[in-house]
mmCIF file of C-alpha atoms and ligand atoms in Angstrom:
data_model
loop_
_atom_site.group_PDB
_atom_site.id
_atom_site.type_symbol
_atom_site.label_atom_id
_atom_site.label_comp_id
_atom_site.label_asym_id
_atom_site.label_seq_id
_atom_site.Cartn_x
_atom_site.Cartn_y
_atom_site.Cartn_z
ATOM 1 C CA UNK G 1 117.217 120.242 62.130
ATOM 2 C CA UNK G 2 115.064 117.287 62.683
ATOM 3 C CA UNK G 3 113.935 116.515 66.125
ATOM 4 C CA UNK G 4 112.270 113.167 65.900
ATOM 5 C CA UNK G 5 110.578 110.130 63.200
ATOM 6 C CA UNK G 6 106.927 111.405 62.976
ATOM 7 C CA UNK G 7 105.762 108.538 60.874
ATOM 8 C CA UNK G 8 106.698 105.599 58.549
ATOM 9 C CA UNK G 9 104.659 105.257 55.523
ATOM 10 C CA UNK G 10 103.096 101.810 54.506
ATOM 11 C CA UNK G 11 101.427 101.328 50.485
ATOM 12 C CA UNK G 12 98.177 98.934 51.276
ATOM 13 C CA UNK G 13 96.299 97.955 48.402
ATOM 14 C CA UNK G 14 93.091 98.642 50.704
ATOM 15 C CA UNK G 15 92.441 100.992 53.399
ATOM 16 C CA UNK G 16 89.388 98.963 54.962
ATOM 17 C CA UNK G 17 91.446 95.977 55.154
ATOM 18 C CA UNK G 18 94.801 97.374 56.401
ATOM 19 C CA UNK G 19 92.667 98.692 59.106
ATOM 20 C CA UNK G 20 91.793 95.525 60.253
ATOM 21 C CA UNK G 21 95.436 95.121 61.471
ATOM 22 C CA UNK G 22 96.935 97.870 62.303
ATOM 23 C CA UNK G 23 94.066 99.538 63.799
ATOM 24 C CA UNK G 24 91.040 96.965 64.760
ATOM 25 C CA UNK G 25 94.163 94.099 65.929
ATOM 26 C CA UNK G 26 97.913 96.009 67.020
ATOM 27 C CA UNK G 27 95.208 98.673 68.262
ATOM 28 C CA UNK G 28 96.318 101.560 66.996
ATOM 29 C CA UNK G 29 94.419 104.579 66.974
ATOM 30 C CA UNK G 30 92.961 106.543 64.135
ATOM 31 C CA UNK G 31 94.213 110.138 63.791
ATOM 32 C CA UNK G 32 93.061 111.576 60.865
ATOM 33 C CA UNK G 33 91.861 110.463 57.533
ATOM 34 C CA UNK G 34 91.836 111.780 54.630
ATOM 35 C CA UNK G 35 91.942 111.562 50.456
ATOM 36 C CA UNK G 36 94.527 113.841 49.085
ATOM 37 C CA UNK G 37 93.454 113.892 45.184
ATOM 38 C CA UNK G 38 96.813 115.349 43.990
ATOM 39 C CA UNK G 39 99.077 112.527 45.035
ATOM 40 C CA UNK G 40 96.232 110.237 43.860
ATOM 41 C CA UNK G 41 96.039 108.338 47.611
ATOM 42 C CA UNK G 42 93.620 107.793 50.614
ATOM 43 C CA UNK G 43 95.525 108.473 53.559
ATOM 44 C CA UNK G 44 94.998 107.221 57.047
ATOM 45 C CA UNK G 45 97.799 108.597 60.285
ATOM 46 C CA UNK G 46 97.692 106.263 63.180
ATOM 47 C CA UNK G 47 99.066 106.773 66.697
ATOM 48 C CA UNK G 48 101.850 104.773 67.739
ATOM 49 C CA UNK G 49 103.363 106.137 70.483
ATOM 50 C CA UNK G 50 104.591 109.870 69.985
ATOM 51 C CA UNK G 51 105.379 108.694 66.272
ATOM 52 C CA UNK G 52 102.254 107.366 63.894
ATOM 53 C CA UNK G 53 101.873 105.126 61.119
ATOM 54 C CA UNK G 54 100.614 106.489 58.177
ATOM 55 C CA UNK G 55 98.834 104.074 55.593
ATOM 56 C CA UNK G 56 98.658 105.002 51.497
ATOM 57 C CA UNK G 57 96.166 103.618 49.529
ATOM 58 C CA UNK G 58 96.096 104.597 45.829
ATOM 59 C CA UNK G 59 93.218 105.643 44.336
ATOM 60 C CA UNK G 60 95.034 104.711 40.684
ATOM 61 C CA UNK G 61 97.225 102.564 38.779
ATOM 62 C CA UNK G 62 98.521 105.950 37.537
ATOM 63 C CA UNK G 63 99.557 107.212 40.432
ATOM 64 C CA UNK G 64 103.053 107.190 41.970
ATOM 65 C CA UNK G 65 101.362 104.739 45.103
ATOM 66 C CA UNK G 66 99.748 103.276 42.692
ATOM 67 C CA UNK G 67 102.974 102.546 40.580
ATOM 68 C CA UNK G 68 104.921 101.259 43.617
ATOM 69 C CA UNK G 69 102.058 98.952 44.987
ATOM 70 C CA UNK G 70 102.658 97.212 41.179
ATOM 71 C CA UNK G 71 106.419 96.787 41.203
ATOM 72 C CA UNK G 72 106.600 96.366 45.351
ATOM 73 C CA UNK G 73 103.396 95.006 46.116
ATOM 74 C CA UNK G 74 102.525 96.367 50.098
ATOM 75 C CA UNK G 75 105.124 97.782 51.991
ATOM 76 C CA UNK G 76 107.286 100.296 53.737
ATOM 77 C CA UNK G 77 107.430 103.442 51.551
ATOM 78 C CA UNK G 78 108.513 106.216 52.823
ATOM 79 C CA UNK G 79 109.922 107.669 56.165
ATOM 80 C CA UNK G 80 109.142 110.996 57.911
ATOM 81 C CA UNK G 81 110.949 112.926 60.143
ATOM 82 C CA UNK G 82 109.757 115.709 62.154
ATOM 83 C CA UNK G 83 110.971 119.363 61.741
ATOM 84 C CA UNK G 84 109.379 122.267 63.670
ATOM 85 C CA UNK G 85 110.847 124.789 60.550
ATOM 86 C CA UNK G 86 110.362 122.876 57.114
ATOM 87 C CA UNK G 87 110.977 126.188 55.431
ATOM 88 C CA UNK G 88 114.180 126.347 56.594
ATOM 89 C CA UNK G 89 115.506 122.941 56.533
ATOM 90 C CA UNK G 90 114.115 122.276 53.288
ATOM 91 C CA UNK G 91 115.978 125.788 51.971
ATOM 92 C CA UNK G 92 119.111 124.358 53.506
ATOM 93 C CA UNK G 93 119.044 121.113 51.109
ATOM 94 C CA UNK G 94 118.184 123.494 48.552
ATOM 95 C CA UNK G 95 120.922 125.339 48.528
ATOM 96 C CA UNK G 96 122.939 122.325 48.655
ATOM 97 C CA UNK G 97 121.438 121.013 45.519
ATOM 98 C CA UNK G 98 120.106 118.257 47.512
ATOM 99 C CA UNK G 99 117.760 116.320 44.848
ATOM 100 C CA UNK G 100 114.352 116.778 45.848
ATOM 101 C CA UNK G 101 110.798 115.801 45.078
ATOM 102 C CA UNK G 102 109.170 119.490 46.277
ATOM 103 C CA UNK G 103 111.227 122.373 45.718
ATOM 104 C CA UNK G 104 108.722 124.091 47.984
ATOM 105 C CA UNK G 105 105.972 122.548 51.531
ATOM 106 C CA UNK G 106 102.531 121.499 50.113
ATOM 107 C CA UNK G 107 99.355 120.887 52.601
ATOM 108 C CA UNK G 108 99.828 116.722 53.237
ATOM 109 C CA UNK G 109 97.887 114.673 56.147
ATOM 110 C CA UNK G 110 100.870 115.345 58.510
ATOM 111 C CA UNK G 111 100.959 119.218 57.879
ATOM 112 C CA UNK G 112 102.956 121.099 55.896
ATOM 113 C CA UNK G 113 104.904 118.274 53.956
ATOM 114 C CA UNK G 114 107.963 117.780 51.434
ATOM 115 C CA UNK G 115 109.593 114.837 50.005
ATOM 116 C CA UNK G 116 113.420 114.479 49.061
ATOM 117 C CA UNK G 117 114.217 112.418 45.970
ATOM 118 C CA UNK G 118 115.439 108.804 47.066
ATOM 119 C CA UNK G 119 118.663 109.373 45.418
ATOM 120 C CA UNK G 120 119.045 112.006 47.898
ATOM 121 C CA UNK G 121 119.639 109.144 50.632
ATOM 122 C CA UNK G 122 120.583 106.187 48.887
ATOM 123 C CA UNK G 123 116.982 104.808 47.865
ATOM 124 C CA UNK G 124 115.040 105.695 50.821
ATOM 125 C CA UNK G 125 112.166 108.089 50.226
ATOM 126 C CA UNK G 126 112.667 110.786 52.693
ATOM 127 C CA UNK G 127 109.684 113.049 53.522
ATOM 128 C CA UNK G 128 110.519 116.313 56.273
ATOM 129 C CA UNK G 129 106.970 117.398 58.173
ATOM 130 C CA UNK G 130 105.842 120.116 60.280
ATOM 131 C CA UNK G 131 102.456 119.850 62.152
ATOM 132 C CA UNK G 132 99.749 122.401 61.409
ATOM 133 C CA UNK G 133 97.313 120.129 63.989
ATOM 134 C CA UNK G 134 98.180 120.693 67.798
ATOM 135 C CA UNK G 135 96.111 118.085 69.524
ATOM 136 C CA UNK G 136 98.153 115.797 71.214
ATOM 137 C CA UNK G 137 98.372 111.923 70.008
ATOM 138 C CA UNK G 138 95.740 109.472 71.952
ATOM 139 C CA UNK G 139 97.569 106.712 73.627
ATOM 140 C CA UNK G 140 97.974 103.762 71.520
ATOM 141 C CA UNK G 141 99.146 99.956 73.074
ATOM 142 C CA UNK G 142 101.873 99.733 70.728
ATOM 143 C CA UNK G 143 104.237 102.093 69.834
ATOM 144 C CA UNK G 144 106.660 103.154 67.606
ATOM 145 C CA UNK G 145 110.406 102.330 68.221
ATOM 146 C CA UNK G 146 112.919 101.695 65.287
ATOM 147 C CA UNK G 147 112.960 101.513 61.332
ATOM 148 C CA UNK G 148 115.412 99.134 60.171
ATOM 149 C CA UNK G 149 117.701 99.862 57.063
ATOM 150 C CA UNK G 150 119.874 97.704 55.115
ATOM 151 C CA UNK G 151 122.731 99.342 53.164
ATOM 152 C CA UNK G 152 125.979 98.862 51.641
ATOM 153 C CA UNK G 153 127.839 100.641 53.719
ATOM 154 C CA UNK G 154 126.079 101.538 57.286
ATOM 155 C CA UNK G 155 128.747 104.239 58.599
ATOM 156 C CA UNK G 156 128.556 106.013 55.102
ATOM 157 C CA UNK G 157 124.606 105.731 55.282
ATOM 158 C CA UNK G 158 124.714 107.094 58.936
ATOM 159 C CA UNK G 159 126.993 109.923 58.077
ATOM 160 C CA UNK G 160 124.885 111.124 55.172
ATOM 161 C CA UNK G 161 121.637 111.244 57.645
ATOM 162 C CA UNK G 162 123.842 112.989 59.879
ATOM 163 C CA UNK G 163 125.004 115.341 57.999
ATOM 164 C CA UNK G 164 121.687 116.321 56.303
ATOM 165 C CA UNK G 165 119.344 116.131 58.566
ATOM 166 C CA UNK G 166 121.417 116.799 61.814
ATOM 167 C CA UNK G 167 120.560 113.444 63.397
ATOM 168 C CA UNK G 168 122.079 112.353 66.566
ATOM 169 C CA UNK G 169 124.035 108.841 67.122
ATOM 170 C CA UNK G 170 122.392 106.650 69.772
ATOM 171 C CA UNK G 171 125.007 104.122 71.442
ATOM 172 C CA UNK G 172 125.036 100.749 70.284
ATOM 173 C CA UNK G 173 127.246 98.326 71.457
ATOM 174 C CA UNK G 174 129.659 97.977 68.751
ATOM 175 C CA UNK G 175 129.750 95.778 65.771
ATOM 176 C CA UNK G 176 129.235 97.299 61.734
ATOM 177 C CA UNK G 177 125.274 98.001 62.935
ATOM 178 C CA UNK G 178 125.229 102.256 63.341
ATOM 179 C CA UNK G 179 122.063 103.708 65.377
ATOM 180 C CA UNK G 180 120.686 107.284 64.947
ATOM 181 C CA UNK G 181 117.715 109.124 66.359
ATOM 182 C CA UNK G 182 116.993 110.015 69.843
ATOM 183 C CA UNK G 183 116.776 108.446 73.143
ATOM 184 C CA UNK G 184 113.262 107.915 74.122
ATOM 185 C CA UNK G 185 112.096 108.615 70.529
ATOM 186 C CA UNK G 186 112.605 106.722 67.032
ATOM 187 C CA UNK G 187 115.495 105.566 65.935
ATOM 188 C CA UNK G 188 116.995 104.564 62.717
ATOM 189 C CA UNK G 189 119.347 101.403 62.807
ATOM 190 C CA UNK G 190 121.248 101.088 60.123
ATOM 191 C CA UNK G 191 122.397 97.490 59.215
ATOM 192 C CA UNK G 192 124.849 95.851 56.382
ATOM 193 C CA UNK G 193 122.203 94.531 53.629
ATOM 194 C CA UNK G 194 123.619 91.069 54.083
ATOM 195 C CA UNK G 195 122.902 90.717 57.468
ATOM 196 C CA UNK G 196 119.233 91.172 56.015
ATOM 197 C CA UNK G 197 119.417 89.133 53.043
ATOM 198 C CA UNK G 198 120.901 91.427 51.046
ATOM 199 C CA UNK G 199 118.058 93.816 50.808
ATOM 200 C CA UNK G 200 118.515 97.629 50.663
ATOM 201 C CA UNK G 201 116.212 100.284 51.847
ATOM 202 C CA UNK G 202 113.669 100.181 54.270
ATOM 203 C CA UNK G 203 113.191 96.617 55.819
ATOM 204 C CA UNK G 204 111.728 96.086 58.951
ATOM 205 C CA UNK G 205 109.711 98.136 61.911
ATOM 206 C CA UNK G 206 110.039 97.866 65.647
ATOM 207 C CA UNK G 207 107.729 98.758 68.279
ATOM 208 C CA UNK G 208 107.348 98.100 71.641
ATOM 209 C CA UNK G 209 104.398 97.132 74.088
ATOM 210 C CA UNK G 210 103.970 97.592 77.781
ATOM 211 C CA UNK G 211 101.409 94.748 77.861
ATOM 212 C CA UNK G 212 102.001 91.692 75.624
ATOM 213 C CA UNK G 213 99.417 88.973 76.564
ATOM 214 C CA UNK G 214 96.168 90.698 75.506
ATOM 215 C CA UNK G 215 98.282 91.692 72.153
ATOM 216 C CA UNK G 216 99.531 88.694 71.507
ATOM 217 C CA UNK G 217 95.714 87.226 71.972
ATOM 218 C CA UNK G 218 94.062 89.718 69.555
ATOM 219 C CA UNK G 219 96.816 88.547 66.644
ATOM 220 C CA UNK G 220 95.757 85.226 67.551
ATOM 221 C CA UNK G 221 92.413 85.885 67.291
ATOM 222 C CA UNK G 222 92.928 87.828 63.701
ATOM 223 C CA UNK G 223 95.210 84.291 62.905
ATOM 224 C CA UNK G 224 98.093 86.714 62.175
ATOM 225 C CA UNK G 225 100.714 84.576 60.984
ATOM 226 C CA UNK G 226 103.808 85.242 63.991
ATOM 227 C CA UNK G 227 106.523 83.449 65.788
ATOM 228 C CA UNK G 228 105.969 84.547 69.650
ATOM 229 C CA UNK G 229 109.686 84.124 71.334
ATOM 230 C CA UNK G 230 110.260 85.470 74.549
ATOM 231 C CA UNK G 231 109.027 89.099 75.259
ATOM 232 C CA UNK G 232 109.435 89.582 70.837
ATOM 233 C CA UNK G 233 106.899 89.085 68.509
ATOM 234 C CA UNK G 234 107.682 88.707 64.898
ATOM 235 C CA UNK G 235 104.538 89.011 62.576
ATOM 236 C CA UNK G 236 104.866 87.755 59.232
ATOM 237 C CA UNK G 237 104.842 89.763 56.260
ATOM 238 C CA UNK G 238 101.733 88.421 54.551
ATOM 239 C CA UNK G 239 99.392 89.124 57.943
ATOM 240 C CA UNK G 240 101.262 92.736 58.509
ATOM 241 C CA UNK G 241 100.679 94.359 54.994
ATOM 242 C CA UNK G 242 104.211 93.489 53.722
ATOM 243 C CA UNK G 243 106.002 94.883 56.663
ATOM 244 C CA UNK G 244 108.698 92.581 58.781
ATOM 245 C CA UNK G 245 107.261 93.678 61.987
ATOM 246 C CA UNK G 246 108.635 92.650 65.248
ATOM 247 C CA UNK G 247 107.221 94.116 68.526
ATOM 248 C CA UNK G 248 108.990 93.865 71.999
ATOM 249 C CA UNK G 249 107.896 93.998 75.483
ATOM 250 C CA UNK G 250 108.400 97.251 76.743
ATOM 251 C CA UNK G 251 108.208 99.313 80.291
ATOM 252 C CA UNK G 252 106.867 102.607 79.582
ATOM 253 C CA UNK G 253 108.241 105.124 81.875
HETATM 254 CO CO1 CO I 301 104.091 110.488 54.788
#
């Protein structure tokens, strides 16, 4: 079904200053911008790589953002995967009585978009897109490598994203950690929540950079709050918009 991540959503209280991370200091191009009045956000997509970033601001307290950014504060939200027949796949889970958000695609920033209910995959909000736009990503400095989620049980979690969304198992060497997702293109690591302090869901992002130094001089610059370790970067939640972000050196081929 799916055939890659296209993007991992982040709740920012504002747009203008998330940019001045993830855009103005990890250097991540803008795609497209927009405000999309029924689901009460301003909506930014970033490039990262041949996956992108996508940044929710509500525009209300009322809102469902708006409601998370209260309880959560800033954060991952949601994650997308990529699906070049939404119709289809999302008429599969239908059929199985999958729980979902949309019962039917609506016109989102990413294309034509639908979100599963989070019970449908054990808390993690689940969106399926296919691209309406056909211009190719620009090249951004960082890119997009792994989402990082803690659960109970990581084999059960694995064989549930298997099983509905037809992802493949990428090798890892062993232990209770289970990786999905696709050589060369996202992944999805699932790990036991108490070898991440016992939280569940969504809680960390990894990318990768070819060229570390002048990175690790703009968050310097920006006084992004980090630990630098050899060839890893781990930024701080406060400076990264409530995301444990770690960032790797990285040959592209
Ligand atoms: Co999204």
């Amino acid at each position: 079904m799916v055939t890659d991540i296209h993007h991992v959503g982040i709740v920012v209280e504002s747009l203008a200053r998330a940019y001045r991370f993830w855009r103005d200091t990890v250097g991540l191009p803008v795609v497209r911008e927009a405000i999309i009045a029924d689901q009460g956000v301003r909506v930014s997509l970033l490039a990262a790589g041949a996956s992108e970033i996508e940044l929710l601001e509500p525009i209300g307290k009322d809102t469902g953002v708006g409601r998370f950014l209260a309880k959560h504060g800033e954060g991952l939200h949601h994650l997308c995967f990529l699906t070049p027949a939404i119709d289809t796949d999302l008429g599969a889970l239908r059929a199985r009585n999958v729980p979902l958000i949309d019962e039917r695609p609506r016109d989102g920033l990413a294309g034509r978009i639908a979100f599963l209910s989070p019970k449908a995959c054990h808390g993690v909000l689940v969106e399926l897109a296919t691209p309406v736009h056909a211009e190719p990503l620009p090249e951004s400095p960082v890119r997009f490598k792994r989402i990082v989620i803690g659960c109970r049980d990581p084999q059960e979690t694995a064989t549930l994203y298997q099983d509905l969304f037809g992802l493949p198992e990428v090798e890892v060497n062993g232990g209770p950690r289970m990786m999905l997702g696709w050589a060369g293109g996202g992944t999805v690591l699932n790990v036991p929540a108490a070898e991440v302090g016992g939280m569940m869901g969504m809680v960390a992002l990894s990318m990768v950079a070819p060229d570390m130094p002048p990175l690790i001089e703009r968050l310097e610059r920006s006084n992004v709050a980090m630990l630098v370790g050899a060839g890893e970067i781990t930024v701080e939640p406060q400076s990264s918009h409530g995301v444990h972000l770690h960032i790797s050196r990285y040959h592209f081929p």
